[in-house]
């Protein structure tokens, strides 16, 4: 067992990561300590660098290291389709599936009366502006099948109705009660193909 305060502090920080409890954090730190040159130093350097450069994409809310993320900067992704997701984890899940060729809009959460989260907290006004500016034909809602997720979906459909853009949703029941991130890649592709008018 480590008795050095610096090492203990590192273990405490690592234990806050999802999927790592105190035991796994201790094991991970021990591996790092044993591989200081090959693993720990490059990891510390990479983390310090990304901590300084990481930022939200000004257009879609994806996380990258530039003001415009790689997806928004890629002209091939200008397909006239925007896929709306709650969180960056959902965007990454969609990208893993490689089924969607358009661009994204990350809301950063869902409307929630309980937590006092309103449309202005969620990049919804920005979405409406993008639909007009980027000549969007279809907005695909890929929100979680939770009450808040569906409330948010209906709100967005109402906001976008005057624009005349087609609003669709991933096949019903696919992201059941869970997050998109937990779906396997093939399921995401199937849900996208079977999307329907919202
Ligand atoms: Zn972007």
XYZ file of C-alpha atoms and ligand atoms in Angstrom:
199
model
C 0.000 0.000 0.000
C 1.273 3.460 -0.923
C 1.893 5.833 1.970
C 3.203 8.763 -0.059
C 0.732 11.681 -0.035
C 1.385 12.575 -3.694
C 0.660 9.038 -4.786
C -2.408 8.864 -2.533
C -3.698 12.115 -4.056
C -3.231 10.644 -7.524
C -5.140 7.495 -6.538
C -7.980 9.644 -5.121
C -8.218 11.592 -8.394
C -8.146 8.456 -10.545
C -10.861 6.873 -8.368
C -13.243 9.643 -9.501
C -13.141 8.394 -13.087
C -16.134 6.389 -14.321
C -15.497 2.667 -14.113
C -12.642 3.071 -11.650
C -13.262 2.579 -7.951
C -10.554 2.972 -5.300
C -9.250 -0.549 -5.931
C -8.928 -0.195 -9.705
C -7.482 3.298 -9.288
C -4.806 1.900 -6.995
C -4.014 -0.834 -9.516
C -3.864 1.673 -12.402
C -1.568 4.016 -10.487
C 0.717 1.121 -9.624
C 1.017 0.255 -13.331
C 1.804 3.911 -14.077
C 4.446 4.012 -11.353
C 6.115 0.904 -12.718
C 6.050 2.282 -16.282
C 7.011 5.865 -15.516
C 9.007 6.518 -18.678
C 6.928 4.531 -21.192
C 3.454 5.376 -19.880
C 3.192 7.817 -16.986
C 5.261 10.678 -18.407
C 3.670 10.615 -21.902
C 0.200 10.333 -20.315
C 0.858 13.289 -18.005
C 2.134 15.331 -20.938
C -0.817 14.442 -23.157
C -3.265 15.297 -20.364
C -1.599 18.626 -19.634
C -1.666 19.519 -23.331
C -5.311 18.569 -23.914
C -6.379 20.241 -20.640
C -5.068 23.491 -22.121
C -6.342 23.069 -25.689
C -9.715 21.278 -25.303
C -12.751 23.413 -26.059
C -16.352 23.191 -27.240
C -16.943 23.526 -30.980
C -18.552 26.930 -31.490
C -20.950 25.447 -34.037
C -22.108 22.083 -32.713
C -20.865 21.742 -29.118
C -18.618 18.743 -29.829
C -15.386 18.713 -27.831
C -12.172 19.169 -29.758
C -8.995 21.166 -29.663
C -10.033 23.842 -32.163
C -12.899 26.377 -32.246
C -14.495 24.413 -35.104
C -14.449 20.639 -34.661
C -13.188 18.266 -37.367
C -16.738 17.245 -38.318
C -17.985 20.827 -38.748
C -14.819 21.705 -40.664
C -15.228 18.794 -43.121
C -17.150 19.956 -46.235
C -18.122 16.333 -46.999
C -20.269 16.384 -43.852
C -22.430 19.204 -45.249
C -25.190 16.783 -46.271
C -28.108 18.957 -45.185
C -28.679 16.683 -42.180
C -28.106 17.492 -38.525
C -28.310 14.803 -35.854
C -29.276 16.205 -32.453
C -27.787 14.421 -29.424
C -27.797 15.146 -25.713
C -24.164 14.642 -24.972
C -20.747 14.327 -26.625
C -20.747 10.649 -25.562
C -23.765 10.142 -27.861
C -21.973 11.886 -30.740
C -18.981 9.608 -30.270
C -21.304 6.572 -30.186
C -22.897 7.663 -33.481
C -19.457 8.174 -35.035
C -18.361 4.712 -33.919
C -21.351 3.297 -35.787
C -20.152 5.111 -38.952
C -23.734 5.156 -40.222
C -24.330 8.907 -40.139
C -22.598 11.116 -42.691
C -23.966 14.539 -41.728
C -23.203 16.909 -38.888
C -24.259 17.001 -35.253
C -25.702 19.332 -32.667
C -24.868 18.578 -29.033
C -27.487 20.003 -26.673
C -25.454 19.519 -23.517
C -28.350 17.949 -21.601
C -32.134 17.855 -21.667
C -34.843 20.232 -20.605
C -35.582 19.622 -16.971
C -38.093 21.483 -14.825
C -36.643 19.778 -11.768
C -33.117 21.027 -12.416
C -34.337 24.347 -13.852
C -32.707 23.660 -17.246
C -34.372 25.728 -19.970
C -33.899 26.017 -23.763
C -31.254 28.733 -23.457
C -29.092 26.420 -21.348
C -29.103 23.829 -24.133
C -27.941 25.381 -27.410
C -31.512 25.105 -28.754
C -31.532 28.702 -30.101
C -28.215 27.876 -31.813
C -29.809 24.832 -33.451
C -32.633 26.931 -34.897
C -30.064 29.387 -36.284
C -28.050 26.570 -37.883
C -31.118 25.117 -39.619
C -31.538 28.435 -41.421
C -27.848 29.235 -42.011
C -26.688 25.811 -43.207
C -29.643 25.020 -45.517
C -30.619 22.006 -43.437
C -33.203 19.634 -44.962
C -33.561 17.195 -42.090
C -33.020 17.306 -38.333
C -32.689 13.825 -36.841
C -33.465 13.653 -33.132
C -31.328 11.023 -31.404
C -32.381 11.769 -27.844
C -32.675 9.267 -25.050
C -36.030 7.587 -24.432
C -36.321 9.170 -21.004
C -39.167 11.543 -20.057
C -36.808 14.536 -20.176
C -35.323 13.352 -23.483
C -38.749 13.089 -25.088
C -39.950 16.405 -23.616
C -36.880 17.985 -25.178
C -37.565 16.284 -28.532
C -41.115 17.684 -28.629
C -39.908 21.143 -27.668
C -37.306 21.133 -30.464
C -39.877 19.926 -33.015
C -42.130 22.854 -32.002
C -39.292 25.378 -32.250
C -38.299 24.104 -35.712
C -41.845 23.768 -37.098
C -41.982 27.295 -38.637
C -38.745 26.634 -40.575
C -40.385 23.806 -42.516
C -37.374 21.522 -41.958
C -38.165 17.810 -41.795
C -37.809 16.523 -38.226
C -37.272 12.789 -37.763
C -36.411 10.585 -34.842
C -34.376 7.402 -34.466
C -36.599 4.301 -34.654
C -38.871 4.264 -31.649
C -37.874 2.171 -28.691
C -34.289 1.722 -29.739
C -32.474 3.837 -27.165
C -34.839 2.381 -24.540
C -34.352 3.873 -21.118
C -30.686 4.168 -21.742
C -28.063 6.225 -23.374
C -27.044 5.984 -26.982
C -23.518 5.344 -25.805
C -24.511 1.870 -24.580
C -25.868 0.723 -27.936
C -23.658 -1.357 -30.156
C -22.605 0.121 -33.478
C -24.881 -2.023 -35.663
C -27.943 -1.104 -33.598
C -27.244 2.587 -34.078
C -27.030 2.119 -37.847
C -30.320 0.180 -37.877
C -32.039 2.808 -35.719
C -30.825 5.504 -38.068
C -32.047 3.671 -41.169
C -35.471 3.073 -39.589
C -35.886 6.692 -38.513
C -39.338 8.147 -38.921
C -41.077 11.456 -39.113
C -41.357 12.908 -35.636
Zn -18.606 21.001 -34.531
